[in-house]
Amino acid sequence: MKKQQGFTIIELIIVIVIIGLLGANALPRFLGATDDAKDASVEGVAGGFASAVGLVRAEWELAGRPSGDTNVVYDTVSIDVNDLGYPVATANVTTQGDDLTVANCIQVFNAILQQPPTHIALGSSYSSERYLVNAGSATTQDCIFALANGTSIESGDTVAASHFTATGVQGFYYDADAGQISIFEN
């Protein structure tokens, strides 16, 4: 009886072909995993933000829909809301109607999210924060929260408007006039 001493060349070639076919099928799925993780991160933060905006508005509804410069208490934090009950700043902060500044956007982000991701404002020096924060134009009145990962920003760079519009940037807008949160990807 002859002892087998290993694999034949045909068996090795078959195994290599099978591994190659499996790899060719699985590789594209793994290449998109980073983008999927970024999408999930933005969607999670935007969803939490939207829920919190809804809860602040519910507090305003429970208070009887007061008009004018109104504060509601949400999770022990006093938040300034507009005439429609959507958050625009923390208490006792002056806003120009519903025109939100970068400072107002940061205040809302910090006040309504229990543990907000790290963030930095337009014009500040970047040092590995998760989100970049900007205010929209006077006509859109949006807050813009862009995921820093995926931008070309490096530690020590000044956060510029171009970081919010670069290709591949993901994030979400907050429109205080309608209480609407919209996810975007450039």
GROMACS .gro file of C-alpha atoms in nm:
model
  186
    1MET     CA    1   0.000   0.000   0.000
    2LYS     CA    2   0.135   0.339  -0.100
    3LYS     CA    3   0.121   0.624   0.158
    4GLN     CA    4  -0.013   0.957   0.048
    5GLN     CA    5   0.245   1.226   0.119
    6GLY     CA    6   0.048   1.547   0.063
    7PHE     CA    7  -0.183   1.727  -0.171
    8THR     CA    8  -0.156   1.689  -0.543
    9ILE     CA    9  -0.102   1.996  -0.757
   10ILE     CA   10  -0.460   1.965  -0.889
   11GLU     CA   11  -0.604   1.971  -0.537
   12LEU     CA   12  -0.398   2.279  -0.450
   13ILE     CA   13  -0.511   2.459  -0.764
   14ILE     CA   14  -0.877   2.380  -0.690
   15VAL     CA   15  -0.844   2.515  -0.334
   16ILE     CA   16  -0.672   2.833  -0.460
   17VAL     CA   17  -0.947   2.887  -0.720
   18ILE     CA   18  -1.221   2.840  -0.459
   19ILE     CA   19  -1.050   3.085  -0.218
   20GLY     CA   20  -1.008   3.333  -0.504
   21LEU     CA   21  -1.377   3.314  -0.595
   22LEU     CA   22  -1.482   3.360  -0.232
   23GLY     CA   23  -1.243   3.655  -0.195
   24ALA     CA   24  -1.367   3.819  -0.513
   25ASN     CA   25  -1.722   3.791  -0.386
   26ALA     CA   26  -1.653   3.917  -0.031
   27LEU     CA   27  -1.401   4.195  -0.099
   28PRO     CA   28  -1.650   4.451  -0.237
   29ARG     CA   29  -1.864   4.406   0.074
   30PHE     CA   30  -1.574   4.484   0.305
   31LEU     CA   31  -1.462   4.786   0.103
   32GLY     CA   32  -1.799   4.955   0.167
   33ALA     CA   33  -1.793   4.884   0.541
   34THR     CA   34  -1.629   5.218   0.628
   35ASP     CA   35  -1.889   5.417   0.438
   36ASP     CA   36  -2.165   5.211   0.597
   37ALA     CA   37  -2.020   5.283   0.942
   38LYS     CA   38  -2.011   5.658   0.868
   39ASP     CA   39  -2.370   5.645   0.744
   40ALA     CA   40  -2.479   5.461   1.057
   41SER     CA   41  -2.296   5.709   1.280
   42VAL     CA   42  -2.459   6.012   1.116
   43GLU     CA   43  -2.802   5.846   1.112
   44GLY     CA   44  -2.771   5.755   1.480
   45VAL     CA   45  -2.674   6.105   1.594
   46ALA     CA   46  -2.932   6.267   1.364
   47GLY     CA   47  -3.201   6.030   1.492
   48GLY     CA   48  -3.116   6.109   1.853
   49PHE     CA   49  -3.114   6.480   1.772
   50ALA     CA   50  -3.453   6.455   1.598
   51SER     CA   51  -3.603   6.267   1.892
   52ALA     CA   52  -3.472   6.526   2.135
   53VAL     CA   53  -3.612   6.812   1.922
   54GLY     CA   54  -3.949   6.634   1.932
   55LEU     CA   55  -3.929   6.598   2.310
   56VAL     CA   56  -3.844   6.967   2.355
   57ARG     CA   57  -4.142   7.056   2.139
   58ALA     CA   58  -4.361   6.821   2.344
   59GLU     CA   59  -4.255   7.011   2.659
   60TRP     CA   60  -4.356   7.333   2.483
   61GLU     CA   61  -4.694   7.179   2.395
   62LEU     CA   62  -4.743   7.073   2.757
   63ALA     CA   63  -4.669   7.429   2.867
   64GLY     CA   64  -4.968   7.544   2.659
   65ARG     CA   65  -4.783   7.668   2.350
   66PRO     CA   66  -4.656   7.994   2.498
   67SER     CA   67  -4.546   8.256   2.248
   68GLY     CA   68  -4.259   8.502   2.250
   69ASP     CA   69  -3.924   8.442   2.418
   70THR     CA   70  -4.007   8.115   2.590
   71ASN     CA   71  -3.798   7.869   2.784
   72VAL     CA   72  -3.894   7.508   2.842
   73VAL     CA   73  -3.724   7.264   3.076
   74TYR     CA   74  -3.595   6.952   2.905
   75ASP     CA   75  -3.403   6.700   3.112
   76THR     CA   76  -3.332   6.967   3.379
   77VAL     CA   77  -3.193   7.208   3.116
   78SER     CA   78  -3.375   7.530   3.034
   79ILE     CA   79  -3.395   7.567   2.656
   80ASP     CA   80  -3.510   7.870   2.457
   81VAL     CA   81  -3.763   7.775   2.188
   82ASN     CA   82  -3.905   7.968   1.893
   83ASP     CA   83  -4.275   8.046   1.842
   84LEU     CA   84  -4.330   7.695   1.703
   85GLY     CA   85  -4.170   7.523   2.002
   86TYR     CA   86  -3.842   7.417   1.841
   87PRO     CA   87  -3.513   7.470   2.028
   88VAL     CA   88  -3.298   7.765   1.921
   89ALA     CA   89  -3.057   7.812   2.215
   90THR     CA   90  -3.015   7.758   2.584
   91ALA     CA   91  -3.215   7.980   2.818
   92ASN     CA   92  -3.159   8.354   2.832
   93VAL     CA   93  -2.966   8.371   2.506
   94THR     CA   94  -3.069   8.632   2.252
   95THR     CA   95  -3.134   8.507   1.900
   96GLN     CA   96  -3.229   8.710   1.595
   97GLY     CA   97  -3.570   8.557   1.542
   98ASP     CA   98  -3.496   8.204   1.431
   99ASP     CA   99  -3.161   8.291   1.271
  100LEU     CA  100  -2.927   8.054   1.448
  101THR     CA  101  -2.562   8.137   1.496
  102VAL     CA  102  -2.288   7.878   1.527
  103ALA     CA  103  -2.295   7.939   1.904
  104ASN     CA  104  -2.672   7.872   1.911
  105CYS     CA  105  -2.624   7.551   1.712
  106ILE     CA  106  -2.362   7.429   1.960
  107GLN     CA  107  -2.584   7.522   2.255
  108VAL     CA  108  -2.877   7.325   2.112
  109PHE     CA  109  -2.651   7.028   2.028
  110ASN     CA  110  -2.510   7.020   2.381
  111ALA     CA  111  -2.839   7.086   2.558
  112ILE     CA  112  -3.070   6.837   2.392
  113LEU     CA  113  -2.832   6.543   2.349
  114GLN     CA  114  -2.749   6.370   2.674
  115GLN     CA  115  -2.395   6.281   2.567
  116PRO     CA  116  -2.323   6.475   2.248
  117PRO     CA  117  -2.033   6.369   2.030
  118THR     CA  118  -1.729   6.594   2.044
  119HIS     CA  119  -1.765   6.890   1.810
  120ILE     CA  120  -1.597   7.211   1.703
  121ALA     CA  121  -1.724   7.530   1.545
  122LEU     CA  122  -1.641   7.693   1.215
  123GLY     CA  123  -1.326   7.905   1.252
  124SER     CA  124  -1.184   7.703   1.542
  125SER     CA  125  -0.870   7.492   1.544
  126TYR     CA  126  -0.947   7.123   1.483
  127SER     CA  127  -0.810   6.862   1.723
  128SER     CA  128  -0.985   6.531   1.644
  129GLU     CA  129  -1.347   6.622   1.724
  130ARG     CA  130  -1.618   6.401   1.568
  131TYR     CA  131  -1.842   6.676   1.427
  132LEU     CA  132  -1.786   7.015   1.267
  133VAL     CA  133  -2.057   7.274   1.342
  134ASN     CA  134  -2.166   7.564   1.125
  135ALA     CA  135  -2.475   7.782   1.087
  136GLY     CA  136  -2.654   7.812   0.756
  137SER     CA  137  -2.730   8.129   0.568
  138ALA     CA  138  -2.990   8.382   0.676
  139THR     CA  139  -3.235   8.230   0.430
  140THR     CA  140  -3.197   7.867   0.536
  141GLN     CA  141  -3.158   7.922   0.911
  142ASP     CA  142  -3.008   7.577   0.947
  143CYS     CA  143  -2.748   7.435   1.178
  144ILE     CA  144  -2.503   7.214   0.992
  145PHE     CA  145  -2.340   6.921   1.169
  146ALA     CA  146  -2.081   6.749   0.949
  147LEU     CA  147  -1.894   6.432   1.037
  148ALA     CA  148  -1.526   6.528   1.053
  149ASN     CA  149  -1.414   6.180   0.951
  150GLY     CA  150  -1.413   6.187   0.574
  151THR     CA  151  -1.312   6.550   0.541
  152SER     CA  152  -0.962   6.659   0.454
  153ILE     CA  153  -0.919   6.833   0.789
  154GLU     CA  154  -0.605   6.764   0.989
  155SER     CA  155  -0.525   6.833   1.353
  156GLY     CA  156  -0.439   7.200   1.396
  157ASP     CA  157  -0.628   7.310   1.082
  158THR     CA  158  -0.884   7.587   1.112
  159VAL     CA  159  -1.236   7.462   1.039
  160ALA     CA  160  -1.339   7.629   0.711
  161ALA     CA  161  -1.665   7.645   0.516
  162SER     CA  162  -1.506   7.424   0.250
  163HIS     CA  163  -1.489   7.136   0.500
  164PHE     CA  164  -1.870   7.126   0.500
  165THR     CA  165  -1.905   7.110   0.122
  166ALA     CA  166  -1.619   6.878   0.027
  167THR     CA  167  -1.700   6.563  -0.166
  168GLY     CA  168  -1.783   6.269   0.060
  169VAL     CA  169  -1.875   6.478   0.365
  170GLN     CA  170  -2.171   6.338   0.558
  171GLY     CA  171  -2.383   6.504   0.823
  172PHE     CA  172  -2.721   6.655   0.897
  173TYR     CA  173  -2.902   6.988   0.892
  174TYR     CA  174  -3.133   7.123   1.160
  175ASP     CA  175  -3.401   7.369   1.046
  176ALA     CA  176  -3.541   7.544   1.355
  177ASP     CA  177  -3.834   7.688   1.158
  178ALA     CA  178  -3.979   7.343   1.093
  179GLY     CA  179  -3.795   7.134   1.351
  180GLN     CA  180  -3.674   6.923   1.061
  181ILE     CA  181  -3.354   6.722   1.055
  182SER     CA  182  -3.218   6.627   0.711
  183ILE     CA  183  -2.926   6.394   0.650
  184PHE     CA  184  -2.687   6.487   0.368
  185GLU     CA  185  -2.390   6.347   0.183
  186ASN     CA  186  -2.194   6.559  -0.061
   0.00000   0.00000   0.00000
